[in-house]
mmCIF file of C-alpha atoms in Angstrom:
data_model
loop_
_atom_site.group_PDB
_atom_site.id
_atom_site.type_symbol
_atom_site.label_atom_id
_atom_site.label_comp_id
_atom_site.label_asym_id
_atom_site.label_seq_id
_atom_site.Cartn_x
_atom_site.Cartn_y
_atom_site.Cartn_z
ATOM 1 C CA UNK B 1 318.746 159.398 35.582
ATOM 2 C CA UNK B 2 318.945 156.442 38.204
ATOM 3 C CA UNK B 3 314.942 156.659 38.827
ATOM 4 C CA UNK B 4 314.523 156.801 34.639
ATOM 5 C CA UNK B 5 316.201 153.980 34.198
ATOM 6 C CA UNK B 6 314.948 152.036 37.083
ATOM 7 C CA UNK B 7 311.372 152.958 35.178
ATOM 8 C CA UNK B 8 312.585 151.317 32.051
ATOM 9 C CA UNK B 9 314.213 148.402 33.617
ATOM 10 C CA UNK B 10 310.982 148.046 35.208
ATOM 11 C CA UNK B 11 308.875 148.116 31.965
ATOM 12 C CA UNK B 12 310.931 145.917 30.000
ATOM 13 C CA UNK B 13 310.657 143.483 33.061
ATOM 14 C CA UNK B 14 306.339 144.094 32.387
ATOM 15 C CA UNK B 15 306.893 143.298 28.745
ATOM 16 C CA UNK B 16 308.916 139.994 28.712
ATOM 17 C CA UNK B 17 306.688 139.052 31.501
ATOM 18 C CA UNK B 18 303.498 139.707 29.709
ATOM 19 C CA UNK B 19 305.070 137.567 26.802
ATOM 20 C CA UNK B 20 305.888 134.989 28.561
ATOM 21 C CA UNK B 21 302.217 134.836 30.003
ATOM 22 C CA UNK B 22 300.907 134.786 26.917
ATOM 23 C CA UNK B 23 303.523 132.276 25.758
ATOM 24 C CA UNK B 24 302.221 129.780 28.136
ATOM 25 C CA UNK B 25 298.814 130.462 28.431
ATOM 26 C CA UNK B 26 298.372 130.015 24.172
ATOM 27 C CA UNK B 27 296.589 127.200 23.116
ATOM 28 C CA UNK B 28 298.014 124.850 20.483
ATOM 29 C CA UNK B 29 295.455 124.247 17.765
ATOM 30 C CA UNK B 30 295.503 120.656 18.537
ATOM 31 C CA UNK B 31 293.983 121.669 22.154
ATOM 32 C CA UNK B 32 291.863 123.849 20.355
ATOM 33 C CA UNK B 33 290.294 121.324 18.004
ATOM 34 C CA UNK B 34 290.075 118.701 20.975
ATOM 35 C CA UNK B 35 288.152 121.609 23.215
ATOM 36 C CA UNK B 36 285.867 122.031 19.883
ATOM 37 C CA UNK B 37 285.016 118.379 19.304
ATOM 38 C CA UNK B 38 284.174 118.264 23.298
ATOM 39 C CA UNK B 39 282.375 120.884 23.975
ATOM 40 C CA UNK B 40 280.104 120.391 20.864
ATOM 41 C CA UNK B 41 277.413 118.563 20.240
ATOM 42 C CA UNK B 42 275.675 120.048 17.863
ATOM 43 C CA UNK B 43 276.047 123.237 15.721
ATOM 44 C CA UNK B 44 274.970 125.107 12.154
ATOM 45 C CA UNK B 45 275.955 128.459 10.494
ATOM 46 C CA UNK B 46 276.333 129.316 6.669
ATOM 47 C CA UNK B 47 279.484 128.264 4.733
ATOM 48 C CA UNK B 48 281.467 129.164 1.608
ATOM 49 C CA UNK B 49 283.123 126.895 -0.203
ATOM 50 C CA UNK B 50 286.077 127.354 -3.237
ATOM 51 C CA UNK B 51 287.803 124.157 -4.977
ATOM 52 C CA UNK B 52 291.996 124.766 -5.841
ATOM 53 C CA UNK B 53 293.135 122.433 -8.714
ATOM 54 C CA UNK B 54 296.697 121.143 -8.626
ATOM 55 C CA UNK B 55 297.841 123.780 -10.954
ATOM 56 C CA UNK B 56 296.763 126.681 -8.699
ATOM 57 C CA UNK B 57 293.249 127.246 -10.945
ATOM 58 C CA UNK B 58 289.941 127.810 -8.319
ATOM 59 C CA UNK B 59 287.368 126.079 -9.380
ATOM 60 C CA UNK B 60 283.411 126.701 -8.951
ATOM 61 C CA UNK B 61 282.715 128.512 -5.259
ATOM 62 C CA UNK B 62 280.014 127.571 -3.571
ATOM 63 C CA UNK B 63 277.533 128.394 -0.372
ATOM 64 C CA UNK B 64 274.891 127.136 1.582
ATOM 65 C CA UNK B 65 274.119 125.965 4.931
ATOM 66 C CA UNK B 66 275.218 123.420 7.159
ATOM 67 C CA UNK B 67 273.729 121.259 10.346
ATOM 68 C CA UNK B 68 275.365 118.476 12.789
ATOM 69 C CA UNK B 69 274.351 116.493 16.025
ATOM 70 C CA UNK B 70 277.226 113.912 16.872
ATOM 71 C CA UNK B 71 277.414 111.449 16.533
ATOM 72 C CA UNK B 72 276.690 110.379 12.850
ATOM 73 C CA UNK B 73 273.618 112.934 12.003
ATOM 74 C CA UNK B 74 274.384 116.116 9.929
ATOM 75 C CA UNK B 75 272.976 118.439 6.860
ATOM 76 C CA UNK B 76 275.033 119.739 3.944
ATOM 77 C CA UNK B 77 272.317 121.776 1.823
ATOM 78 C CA UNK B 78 274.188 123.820 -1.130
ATOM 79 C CA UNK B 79 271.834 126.769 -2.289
ATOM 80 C CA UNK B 80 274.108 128.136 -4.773
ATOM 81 C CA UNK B 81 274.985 128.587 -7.512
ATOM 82 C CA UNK B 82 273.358 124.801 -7.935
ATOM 83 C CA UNK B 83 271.187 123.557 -5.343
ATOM 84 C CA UNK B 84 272.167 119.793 -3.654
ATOM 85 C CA UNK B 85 271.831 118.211 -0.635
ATOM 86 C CA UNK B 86 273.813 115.911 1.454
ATOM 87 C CA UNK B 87 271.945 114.140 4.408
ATOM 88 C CA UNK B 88 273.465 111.873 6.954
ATOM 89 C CA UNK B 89 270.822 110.442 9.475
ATOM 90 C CA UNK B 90 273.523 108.339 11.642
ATOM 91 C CA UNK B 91 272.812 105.022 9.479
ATOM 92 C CA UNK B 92 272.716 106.086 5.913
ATOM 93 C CA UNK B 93 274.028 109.057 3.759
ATOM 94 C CA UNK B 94 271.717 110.741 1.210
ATOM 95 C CA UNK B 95 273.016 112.635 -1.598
ATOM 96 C CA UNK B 96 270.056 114.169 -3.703
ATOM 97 C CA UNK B 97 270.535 116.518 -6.824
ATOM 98 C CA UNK B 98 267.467 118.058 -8.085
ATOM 99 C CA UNK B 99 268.489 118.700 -11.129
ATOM 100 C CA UNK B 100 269.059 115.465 -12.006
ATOM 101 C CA UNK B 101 265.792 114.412 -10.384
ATOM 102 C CA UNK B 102 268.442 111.242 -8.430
ATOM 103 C CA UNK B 103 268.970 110.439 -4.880
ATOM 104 C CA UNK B 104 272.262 108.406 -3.532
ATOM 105 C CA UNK B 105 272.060 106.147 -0.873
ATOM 106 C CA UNK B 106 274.893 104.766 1.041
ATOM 107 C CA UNK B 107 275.495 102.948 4.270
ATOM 108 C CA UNK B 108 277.569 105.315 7.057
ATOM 109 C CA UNK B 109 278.717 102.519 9.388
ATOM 110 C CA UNK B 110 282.029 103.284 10.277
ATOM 111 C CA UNK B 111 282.880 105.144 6.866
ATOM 112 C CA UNK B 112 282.500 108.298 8.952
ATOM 113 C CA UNK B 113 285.466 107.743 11.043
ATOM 114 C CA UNK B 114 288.311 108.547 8.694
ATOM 115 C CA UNK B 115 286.340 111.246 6.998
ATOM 116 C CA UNK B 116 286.811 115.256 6.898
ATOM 117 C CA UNK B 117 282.791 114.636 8.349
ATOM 118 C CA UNK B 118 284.204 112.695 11.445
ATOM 119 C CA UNK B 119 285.479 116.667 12.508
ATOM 120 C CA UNK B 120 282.017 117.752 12.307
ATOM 121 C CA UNK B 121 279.868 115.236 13.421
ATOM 122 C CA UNK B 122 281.975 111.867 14.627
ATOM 123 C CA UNK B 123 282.263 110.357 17.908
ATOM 124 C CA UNK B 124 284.504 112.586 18.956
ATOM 125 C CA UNK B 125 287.432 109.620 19.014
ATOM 126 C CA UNK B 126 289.842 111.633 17.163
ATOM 127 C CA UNK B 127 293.359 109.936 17.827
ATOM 128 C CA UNK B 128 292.131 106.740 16.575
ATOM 129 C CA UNK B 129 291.362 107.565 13.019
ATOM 130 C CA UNK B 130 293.751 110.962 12.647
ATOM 131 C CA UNK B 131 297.558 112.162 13.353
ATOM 132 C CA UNK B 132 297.046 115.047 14.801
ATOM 133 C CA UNK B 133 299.656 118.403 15.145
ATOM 134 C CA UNK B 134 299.717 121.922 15.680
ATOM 135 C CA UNK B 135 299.493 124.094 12.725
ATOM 136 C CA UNK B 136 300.600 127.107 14.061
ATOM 137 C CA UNK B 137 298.773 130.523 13.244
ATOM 138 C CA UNK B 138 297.964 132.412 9.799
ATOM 139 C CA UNK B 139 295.271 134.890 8.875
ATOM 140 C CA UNK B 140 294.422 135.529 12.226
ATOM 141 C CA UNK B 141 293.766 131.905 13.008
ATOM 142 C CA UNK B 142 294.801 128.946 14.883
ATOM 143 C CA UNK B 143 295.289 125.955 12.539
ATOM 144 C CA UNK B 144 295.294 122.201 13.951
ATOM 145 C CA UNK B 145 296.399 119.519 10.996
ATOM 146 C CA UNK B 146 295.019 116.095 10.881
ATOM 147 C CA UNK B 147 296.068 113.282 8.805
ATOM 148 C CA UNK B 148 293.974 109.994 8.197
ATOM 149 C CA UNK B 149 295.694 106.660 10.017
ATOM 150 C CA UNK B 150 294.195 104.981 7.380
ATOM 151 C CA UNK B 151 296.301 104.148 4.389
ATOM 152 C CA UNK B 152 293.412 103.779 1.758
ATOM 153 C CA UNK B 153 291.530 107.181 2.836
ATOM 154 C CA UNK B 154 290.014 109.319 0.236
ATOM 155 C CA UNK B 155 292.073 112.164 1.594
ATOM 156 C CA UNK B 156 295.812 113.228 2.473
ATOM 157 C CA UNK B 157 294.858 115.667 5.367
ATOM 158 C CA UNK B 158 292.947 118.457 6.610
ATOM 159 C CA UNK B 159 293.694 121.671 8.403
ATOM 160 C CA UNK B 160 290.608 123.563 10.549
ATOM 161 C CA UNK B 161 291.447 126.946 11.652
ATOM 162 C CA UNK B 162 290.265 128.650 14.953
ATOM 163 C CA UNK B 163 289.122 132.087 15.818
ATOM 164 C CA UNK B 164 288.817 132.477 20.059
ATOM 165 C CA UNK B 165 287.882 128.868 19.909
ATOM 166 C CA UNK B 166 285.551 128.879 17.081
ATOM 167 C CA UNK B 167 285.964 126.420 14.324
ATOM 168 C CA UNK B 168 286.246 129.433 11.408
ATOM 169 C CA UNK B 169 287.807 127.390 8.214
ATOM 170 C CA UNK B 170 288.334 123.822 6.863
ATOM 171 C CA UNK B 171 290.857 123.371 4.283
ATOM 172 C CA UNK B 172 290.877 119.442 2.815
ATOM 173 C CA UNK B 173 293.861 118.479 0.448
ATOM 174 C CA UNK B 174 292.686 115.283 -1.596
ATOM 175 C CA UNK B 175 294.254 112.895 -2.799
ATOM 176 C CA UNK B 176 294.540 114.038 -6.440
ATOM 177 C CA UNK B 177 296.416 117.313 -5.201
ATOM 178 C CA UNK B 178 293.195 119.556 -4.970
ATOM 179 C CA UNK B 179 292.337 121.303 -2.156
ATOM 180 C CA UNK B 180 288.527 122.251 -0.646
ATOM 181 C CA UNK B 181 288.419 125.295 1.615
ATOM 182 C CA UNK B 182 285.792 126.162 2.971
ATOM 183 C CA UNK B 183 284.819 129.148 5.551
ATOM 184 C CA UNK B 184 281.906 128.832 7.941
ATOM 185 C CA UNK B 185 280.148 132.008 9.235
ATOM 186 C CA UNK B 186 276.695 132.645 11.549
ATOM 187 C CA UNK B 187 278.358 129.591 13.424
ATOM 188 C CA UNK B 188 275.879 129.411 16.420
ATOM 189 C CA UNK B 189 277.423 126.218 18.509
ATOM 190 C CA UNK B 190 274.356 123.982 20.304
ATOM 191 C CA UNK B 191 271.453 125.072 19.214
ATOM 192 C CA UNK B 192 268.000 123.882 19.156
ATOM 193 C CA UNK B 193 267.209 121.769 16.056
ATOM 194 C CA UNK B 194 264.644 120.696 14.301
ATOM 195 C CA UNK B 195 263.951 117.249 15.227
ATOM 196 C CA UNK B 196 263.386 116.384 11.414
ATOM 197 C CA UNK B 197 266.761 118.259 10.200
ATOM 198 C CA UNK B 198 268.561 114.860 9.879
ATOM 199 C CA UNK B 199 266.117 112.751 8.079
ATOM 200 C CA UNK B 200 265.325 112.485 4.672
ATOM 201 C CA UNK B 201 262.398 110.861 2.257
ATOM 202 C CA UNK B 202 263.230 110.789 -1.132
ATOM 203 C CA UNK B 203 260.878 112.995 -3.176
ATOM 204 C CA UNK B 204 258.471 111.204 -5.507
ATOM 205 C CA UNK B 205 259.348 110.215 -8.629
ATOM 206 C CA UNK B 206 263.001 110.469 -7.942
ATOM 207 C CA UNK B 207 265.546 107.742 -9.234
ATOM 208 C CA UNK B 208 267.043 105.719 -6.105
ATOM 209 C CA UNK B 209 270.347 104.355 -6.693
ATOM 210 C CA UNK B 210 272.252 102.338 -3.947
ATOM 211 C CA UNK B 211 271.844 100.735 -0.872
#
């Protein structure tokens, strides 16, 4: 009887031990996210992408793929179920729809610091334009929360969830109470890209409007 429970002493000694191991040895998501923004420089997979309205309605899902080099260069290229693409060649941002046969051209500058964009492809200076904190874990992920510094931001804050230190989900709450999820599969983390990937000549015949 002595020996038995001398075993079980012994095990539950294995278990709290094992949890406190783990315990310690967890990342937070915030050192998750800082490990991610490091250790990348460049990256593109597939993503999904579902808009919640205020009331709890889901608006139109999307997909497509998605490119970025930091700092200031990336590709947002919806395929379906309408196609439009979003270019940013590290001075300008070009929005062209197809459809409506019109490209948008903005400056980047230092827009691209407060942005959910600055995740993918800033400078990798995260404290200075975010709040960060841990978000704990749900659905198998580890969530880090950032919230702009800036008062006049177009956004309130943004979660990005990990799986074994791969950035898996974004969720963006706006400021109009909507929220933007988006899931990222294929995610293949610096890769060789196409040196042309990030720049963009606006097809003939196309209405320019901007800078």
């Amino acid at each position: 009887m002595k020996q038995a429970r001398k075993g079980m002493s012994r095990g539950l000694v294995a278990v709290l031990a094992f949890g406190l191991s783990t315990a310690v040895w967890a990342e937070s998501g915030v050192a998750l996210l800082k490990r991610f923004v490091q250790q990348t420089a460049r990256a593109e997979g597939q993503f999904v992408q579902a808009v919640y309205r205020q009331n709890g309605g889901r608006g139109e899902q999307s997909e497509g793929h998605f490119a970025f080099e930091r700092p200031g260069k990336f590709r947002w290229e919806y395929a379906k179920p309408y196609r439009q693409l979003l270019v940013g060649d590290g001075k300008k941002l070009w929005s062209y729809d197809p459809e409506l046969q019109q490209v948008t051209v903005k400056t980047l500058g230092d827009a691209l610091g407060a942005t959910p964009a600055a995740i993918l492809a800033g400078n990798g200076d995260l404290d200075k334009n975010f709040t960060l904190e841990d978000g704990g874990r749900m659905n198998e992920l580890d969530w880090a929360v950032a919230t702009p510094r800036a008062a006049d931001s177009s956004f309130e804050r943004m979660k990005m969830g990990f799986a074994d230190g791969r950035l898996a989900a974004m969720e963006i709450q706006d400021n109009f109470g909507q929220t933007t999820v988006l899931r990222f599969t294929e995610f293949k983390t610096n890769p060789t890209l196409a040196a042309d990937l990030f720049s963009f000549t606006p097809p003939a015949g196309v209405d320019v409007v901007g800078e």
